[in-house]
Each structure stands twice: as structure tokens, then as C-alpha cells.
Short mmCIF file of C-alpha atoms and ligand atoms in Angstrom, two decimals:
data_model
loop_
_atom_site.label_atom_id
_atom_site.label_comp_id
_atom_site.label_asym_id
_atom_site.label_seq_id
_atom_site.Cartn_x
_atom_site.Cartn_y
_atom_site.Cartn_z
CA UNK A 1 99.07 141.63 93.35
CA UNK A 2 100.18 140.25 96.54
CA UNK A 3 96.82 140.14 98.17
CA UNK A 4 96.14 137.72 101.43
CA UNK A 5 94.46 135.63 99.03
CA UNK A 6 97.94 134.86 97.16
CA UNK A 7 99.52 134.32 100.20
CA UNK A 8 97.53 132.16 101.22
CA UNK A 9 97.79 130.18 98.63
CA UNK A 10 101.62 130.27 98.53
CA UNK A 11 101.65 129.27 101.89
CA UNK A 12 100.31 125.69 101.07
CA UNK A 13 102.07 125.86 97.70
CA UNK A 14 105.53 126.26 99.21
CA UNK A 15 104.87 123.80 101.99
CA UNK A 16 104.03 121.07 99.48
CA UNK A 17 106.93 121.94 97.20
CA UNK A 18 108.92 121.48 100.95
CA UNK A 19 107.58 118.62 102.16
CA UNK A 20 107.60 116.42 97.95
CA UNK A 21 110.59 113.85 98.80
CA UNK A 22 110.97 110.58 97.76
CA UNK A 23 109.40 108.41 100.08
CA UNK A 24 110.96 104.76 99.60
CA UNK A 25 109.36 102.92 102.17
CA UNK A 26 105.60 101.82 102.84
CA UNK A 27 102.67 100.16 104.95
CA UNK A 28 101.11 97.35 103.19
CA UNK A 29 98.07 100.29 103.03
CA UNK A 30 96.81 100.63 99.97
CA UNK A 31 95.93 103.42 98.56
CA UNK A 32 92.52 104.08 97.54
CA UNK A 33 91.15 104.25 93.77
CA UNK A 34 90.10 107.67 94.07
CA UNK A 35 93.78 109.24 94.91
CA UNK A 36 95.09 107.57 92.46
CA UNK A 37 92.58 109.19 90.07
CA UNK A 38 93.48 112.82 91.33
CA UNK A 39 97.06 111.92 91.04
CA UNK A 40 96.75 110.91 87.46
CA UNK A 41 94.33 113.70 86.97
CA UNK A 42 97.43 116.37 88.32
CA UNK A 43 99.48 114.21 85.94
CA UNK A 44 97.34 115.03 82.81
CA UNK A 45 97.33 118.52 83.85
CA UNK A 46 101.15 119.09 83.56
CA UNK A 47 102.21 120.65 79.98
CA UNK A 48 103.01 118.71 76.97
CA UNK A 49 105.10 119.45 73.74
CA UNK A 50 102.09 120.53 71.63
CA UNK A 51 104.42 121.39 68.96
CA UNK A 52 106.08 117.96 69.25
CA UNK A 53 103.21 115.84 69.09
CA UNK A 54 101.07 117.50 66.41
CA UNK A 55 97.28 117.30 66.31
CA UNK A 56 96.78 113.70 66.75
CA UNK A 57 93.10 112.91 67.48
CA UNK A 58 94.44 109.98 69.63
CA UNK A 59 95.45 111.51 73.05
CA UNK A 60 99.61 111.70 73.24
CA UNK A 61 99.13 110.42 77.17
CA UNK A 62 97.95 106.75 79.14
CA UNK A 63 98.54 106.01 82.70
CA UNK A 64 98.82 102.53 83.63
CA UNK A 65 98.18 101.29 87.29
CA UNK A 66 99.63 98.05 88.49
CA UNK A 67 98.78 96.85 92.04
CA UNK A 68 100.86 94.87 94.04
CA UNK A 69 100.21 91.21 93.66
CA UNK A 70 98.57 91.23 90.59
CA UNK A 71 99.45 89.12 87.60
CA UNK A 72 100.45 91.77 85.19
CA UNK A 73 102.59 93.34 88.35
CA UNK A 74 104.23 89.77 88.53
CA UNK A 75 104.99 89.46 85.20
CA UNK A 76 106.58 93.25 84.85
CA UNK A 77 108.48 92.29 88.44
CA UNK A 78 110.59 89.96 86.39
CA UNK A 79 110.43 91.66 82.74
CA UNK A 80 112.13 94.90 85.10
CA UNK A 81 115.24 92.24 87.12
CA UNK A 82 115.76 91.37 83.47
CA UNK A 83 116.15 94.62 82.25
CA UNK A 84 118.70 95.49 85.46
CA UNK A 85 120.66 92.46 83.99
CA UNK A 86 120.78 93.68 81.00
CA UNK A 87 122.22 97.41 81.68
CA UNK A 88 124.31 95.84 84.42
CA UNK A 89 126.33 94.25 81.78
CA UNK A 90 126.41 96.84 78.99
CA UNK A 91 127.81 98.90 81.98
CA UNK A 92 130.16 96.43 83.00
CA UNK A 93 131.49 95.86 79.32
CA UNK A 94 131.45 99.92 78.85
CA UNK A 95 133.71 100.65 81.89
CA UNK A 96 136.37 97.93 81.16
CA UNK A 97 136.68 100.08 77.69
CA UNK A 98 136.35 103.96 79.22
CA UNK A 99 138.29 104.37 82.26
CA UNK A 100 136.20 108.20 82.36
CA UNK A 101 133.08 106.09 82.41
CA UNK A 102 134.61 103.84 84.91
CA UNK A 103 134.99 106.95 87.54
CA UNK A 104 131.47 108.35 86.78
CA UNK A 105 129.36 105.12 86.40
CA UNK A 106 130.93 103.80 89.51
CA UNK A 107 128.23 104.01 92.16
CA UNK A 108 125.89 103.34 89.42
CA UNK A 109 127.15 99.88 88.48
CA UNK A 110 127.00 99.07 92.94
CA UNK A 111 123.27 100.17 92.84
CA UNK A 112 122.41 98.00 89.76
CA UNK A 113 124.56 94.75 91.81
CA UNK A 114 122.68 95.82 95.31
CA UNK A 115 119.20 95.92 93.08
CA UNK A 116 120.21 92.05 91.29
CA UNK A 117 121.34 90.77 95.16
CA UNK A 118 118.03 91.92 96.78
CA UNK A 119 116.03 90.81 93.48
CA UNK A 120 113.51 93.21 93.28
CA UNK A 121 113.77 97.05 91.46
CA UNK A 122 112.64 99.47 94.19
CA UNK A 123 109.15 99.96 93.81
CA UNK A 124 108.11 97.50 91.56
CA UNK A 125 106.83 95.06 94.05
CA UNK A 126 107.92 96.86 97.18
CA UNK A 127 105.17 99.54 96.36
CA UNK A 128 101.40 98.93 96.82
CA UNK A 129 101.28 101.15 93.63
CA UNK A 130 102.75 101.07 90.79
CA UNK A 131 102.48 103.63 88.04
CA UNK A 132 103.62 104.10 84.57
CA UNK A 133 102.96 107.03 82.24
CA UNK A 134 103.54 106.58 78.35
CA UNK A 135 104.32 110.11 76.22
CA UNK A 136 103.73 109.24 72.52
CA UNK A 137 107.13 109.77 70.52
CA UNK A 138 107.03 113.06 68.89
CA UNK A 139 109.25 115.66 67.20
CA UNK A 140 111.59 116.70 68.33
CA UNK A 141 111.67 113.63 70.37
CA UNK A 142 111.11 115.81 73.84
CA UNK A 143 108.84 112.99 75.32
CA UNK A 144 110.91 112.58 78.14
CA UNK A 145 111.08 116.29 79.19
CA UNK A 146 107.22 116.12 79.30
CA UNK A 147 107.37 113.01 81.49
CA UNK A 148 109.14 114.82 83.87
CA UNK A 149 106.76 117.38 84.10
CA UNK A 150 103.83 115.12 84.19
CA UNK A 151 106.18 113.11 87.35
CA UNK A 152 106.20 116.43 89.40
CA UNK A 153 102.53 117.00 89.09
CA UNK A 154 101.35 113.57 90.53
CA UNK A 155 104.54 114.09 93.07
CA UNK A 156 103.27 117.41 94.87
CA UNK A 157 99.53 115.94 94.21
CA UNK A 158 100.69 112.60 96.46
CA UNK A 159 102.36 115.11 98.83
CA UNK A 160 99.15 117.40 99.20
CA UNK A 161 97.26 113.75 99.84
CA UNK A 162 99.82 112.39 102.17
CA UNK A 163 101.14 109.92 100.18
CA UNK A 164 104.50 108.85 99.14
CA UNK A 165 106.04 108.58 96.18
CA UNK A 166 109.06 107.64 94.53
CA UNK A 167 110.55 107.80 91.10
CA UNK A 168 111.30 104.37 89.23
CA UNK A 169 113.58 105.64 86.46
CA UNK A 170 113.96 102.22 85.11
CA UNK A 171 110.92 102.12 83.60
CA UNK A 172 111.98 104.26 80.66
CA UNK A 173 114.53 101.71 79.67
CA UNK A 174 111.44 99.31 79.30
CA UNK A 175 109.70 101.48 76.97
CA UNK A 176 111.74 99.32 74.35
CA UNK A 177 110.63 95.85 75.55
CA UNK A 178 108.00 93.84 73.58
CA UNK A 179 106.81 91.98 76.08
CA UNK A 180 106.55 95.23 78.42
CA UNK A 181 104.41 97.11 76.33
CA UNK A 182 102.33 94.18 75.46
CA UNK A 183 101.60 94.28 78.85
CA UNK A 184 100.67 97.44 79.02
CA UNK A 185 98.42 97.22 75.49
CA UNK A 186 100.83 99.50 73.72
CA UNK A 187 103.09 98.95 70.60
CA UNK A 188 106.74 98.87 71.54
CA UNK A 189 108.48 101.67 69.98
CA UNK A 190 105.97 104.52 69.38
CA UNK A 191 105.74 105.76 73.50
CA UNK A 192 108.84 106.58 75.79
CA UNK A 193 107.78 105.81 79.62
CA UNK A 194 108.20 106.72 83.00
CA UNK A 195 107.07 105.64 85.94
CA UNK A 196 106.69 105.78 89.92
CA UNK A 197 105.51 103.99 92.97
CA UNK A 198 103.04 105.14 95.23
CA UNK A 199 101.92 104.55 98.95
CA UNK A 200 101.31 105.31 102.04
CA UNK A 201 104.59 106.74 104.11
CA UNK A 202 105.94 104.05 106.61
CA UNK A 203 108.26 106.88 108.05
CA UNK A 204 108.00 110.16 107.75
CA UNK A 205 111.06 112.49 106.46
CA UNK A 206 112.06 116.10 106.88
CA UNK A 207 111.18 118.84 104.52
CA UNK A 208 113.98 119.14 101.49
CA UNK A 209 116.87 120.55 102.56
CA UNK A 210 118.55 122.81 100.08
CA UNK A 211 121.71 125.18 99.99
CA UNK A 212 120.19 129.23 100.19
CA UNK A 213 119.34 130.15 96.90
CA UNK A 214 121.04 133.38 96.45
CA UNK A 215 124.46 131.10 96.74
CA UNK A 216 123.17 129.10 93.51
CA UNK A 217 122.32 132.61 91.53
CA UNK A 218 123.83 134.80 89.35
CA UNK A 219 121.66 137.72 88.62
CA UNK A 220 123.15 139.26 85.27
CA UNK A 221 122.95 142.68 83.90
C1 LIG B 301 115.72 112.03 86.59
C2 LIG B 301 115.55 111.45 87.97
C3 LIG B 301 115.52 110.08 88.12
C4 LIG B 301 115.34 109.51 89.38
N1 LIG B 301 115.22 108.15 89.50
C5 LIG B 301 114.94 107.62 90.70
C6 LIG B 301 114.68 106.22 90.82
O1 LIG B 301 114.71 105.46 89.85
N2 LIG B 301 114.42 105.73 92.07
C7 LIG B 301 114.36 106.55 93.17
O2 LIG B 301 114.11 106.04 94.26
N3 LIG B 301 114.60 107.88 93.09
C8 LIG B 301 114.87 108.43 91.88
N4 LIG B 301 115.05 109.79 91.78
C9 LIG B 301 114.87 110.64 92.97
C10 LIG B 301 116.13 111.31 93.47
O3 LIG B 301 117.07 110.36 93.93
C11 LIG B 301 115.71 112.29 94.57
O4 LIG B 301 114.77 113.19 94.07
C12 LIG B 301 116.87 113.06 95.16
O5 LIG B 301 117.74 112.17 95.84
C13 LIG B 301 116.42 114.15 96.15
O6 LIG B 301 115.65 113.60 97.21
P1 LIG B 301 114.13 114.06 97.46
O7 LIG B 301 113.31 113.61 96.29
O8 LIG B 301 113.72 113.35 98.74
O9 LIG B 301 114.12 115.54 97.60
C14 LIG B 301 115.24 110.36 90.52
C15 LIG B 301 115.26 111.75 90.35
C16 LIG B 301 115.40 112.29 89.09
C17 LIG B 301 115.41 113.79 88.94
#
């Protein structure tokens, strides 16, 4: 099976799979319309829970792209700083209660007060791209597994373009937000989201870095 063909093709596979990181910082280059497309298009290609969603005739996916600058960007800038506030003080009220989730939320709760200092969430608004993906709520509710899946697609398809990308995990707490999904044209409730921010690379970082994997495996009899 392992024919020059397949090697080939596992050359540029494991390279991308290498050189995927999350890429924080950008130009004020904006991407064009077209790789955003093939990014959403590697996004729609990624499996879904066909058991979970059933045989609804309305499609169980919807990407939403918000550029930089725009009015419904503006509007979801502040609906997200909101939203920080918000977990920011369930956290703070949850680890004066648990001292366990005082030692593990820690570093957590000093990200959320560096995020409310610098008043912006990391890529929304420091992104020329913004993205958000919707999974309709199935069951089991396994929307946010597929999310994931659907995130790595459009990640290694932004690394085979060039691009950067980062995660914005923060956008699956909005999925409950009104004024969020009205935004996006979507009933609040009925989709769990994810999203991510996209650009061009204003530095350029070093292929992942992982321990071997034979130290992280346990082949069993
Ligand atoms: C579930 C999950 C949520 C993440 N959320 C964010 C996020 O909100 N913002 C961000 O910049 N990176 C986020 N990351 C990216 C990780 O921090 C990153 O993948 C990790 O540090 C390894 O770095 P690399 O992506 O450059 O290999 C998230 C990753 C995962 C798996």
C-alpha cells in the first residue's frame, strides 16, 4: 500500500499537521473571500454526529464571517467583554466556595482579569477574521465534539494556505446569549458554537513541538 504516491502525500500531510499552531498575532492583511470559502468548505467536510442530529432537511451546520470593523463585529466586540465579565465573576464567587477549584481555576481567573484590563477577547477585534460555526443541538448533545472536528479541518486548511489561525473558545459560552445569536440570525438555544480568528501570520512560529510518541503509548496485549 505504501506506494510513492502515499508518500507523497504524507509528506505534505504530516508537514501541515507540523506546522497547524495557533497563530495569535496578525498584519492588518486581510484575507481574501475565496480562502475563507475553502476554509469553511474543509470545515463542512469534517464529520458530524449523524446519529445525533437525525434527518433534518435543514442542514445541522452555518458559518458566520465577521470582518474586522464591521458593525455586527462591533456589536459582538462588546456582547463577548460582557460575557468575560460575566464568567469572571461566577469564577470569582466559585473559588471563594471550593478551595480545589481555587488551585485549578487559578491561571484561568488571571487570563479572564488580563482579557477585562486590555478590553478586547483575543481575536475578536484583534483578528481581520472572525469566524463562528453553529452545530444544531442534537442527541446525545455531542455538538461540541463535532465542532472540534469541524475547528481542525479549517485549522490545517489555513495552515496549507498560509494563514493563521487561532481558537476563540469563548464563543461557545455565547451560544446562550439573545442578543448574540440575533446577531448571527439564529434562535438562542437550539445551536452550540465555536469559533476562531483568522489572518495572515505577523510572525512566524516553529513546527509543534511534542514529547516522542512511544513515551505517551502503551501498546496492550
Ligand atoms: C478546547 C481548546 C480550546 C482552546 N481555546 C483557545 C482560545 O480560546 N484561544 C486561544 O488562543 N487558543 C485556544 N486554544 C489553543 C491552545 O492553547 C493551543 O492549541 C495549545 O497551546 C498548543 O499550541 P499550538 O496550537 O500552537 O500547537 C484552545 C485549544 C483547545 C484544544
Amino acid at each position: 500500500m505504501c506506494t510513492d504516491i502515499f508518500e507523497q502525500r504524507n509528506v505534505c500531510l504530516d508537514q501541515i499537521l507540523a506546522e497547524r499552531r495557533s497563530y495569535r498575532m496578525f498584519t492588518s492583511e486581510v484575507p481574501d473571500d475565496d480562502a475563507i470559502r475553502r476554509i469553511l468548505h474543509a470545515g463542512l467536510l469534517a464529520p458530524f454526529a449523524a446519529a445525533a442530529v437525525g434527518t433534518s432537511k435543514d442542514y445541522f451546520r452555518r458559518f458566520f464571517v465577521l470582518r474586522n470593523g464591521s458593525a455586527s463585529l462591533n456589536a459582538v466586540k462588546s456582547l463577548a467583554m460582557d460575557q468575560v465579565a460575566v464568567m469572571a465573576q461566577e469564577l470569582k464567587e466559585g473559588m471563594e466556595k471550593n478551595p480545589a477549584l481555587r488551585e485549578r481555576a487559578g491561571s484561568f481567573a488571571d487570563r479572564l482579569s488580563l482579557i477585562q484590563k486590555r478590553g478586547l477577547v483575543p481575536g475578536i477585534g484583534t483578528a481581520p477574521v472572525y469566524i463562528v460555526v453553529a452545530e444544531r443541538k442534537g442527541f446525545p448533545p455531542v455538538e461540541l465534539q463535532s465542532l472540534a472536528h469541524c475547528m481542525e479541518n479549517m485549522w490545517l486548511k489555513a495552515t496549507a494556505l498560509g494563514l493563521g489561525f487561532h481558537l476563540v473558545s469563548i464563543t461557545s459560552q455565547m451560544s446562550r446569549s439573545a442578543e448574540f445569536c440575533s446577531i448571527l440570525g439564529i434562535p438562542a438555544g437550539e445551536w452550540e458554537l465555536m469559533g476562531c480568528a483568522v489572518g495572515v501570520p505577523a510572525d512566524e512560529l516553529s513546527p509543534s513541538i511534542r514529547p516522542p510518541v512511544e513515551d505517551l503509548t502503551r501498546w496492550l496485549d
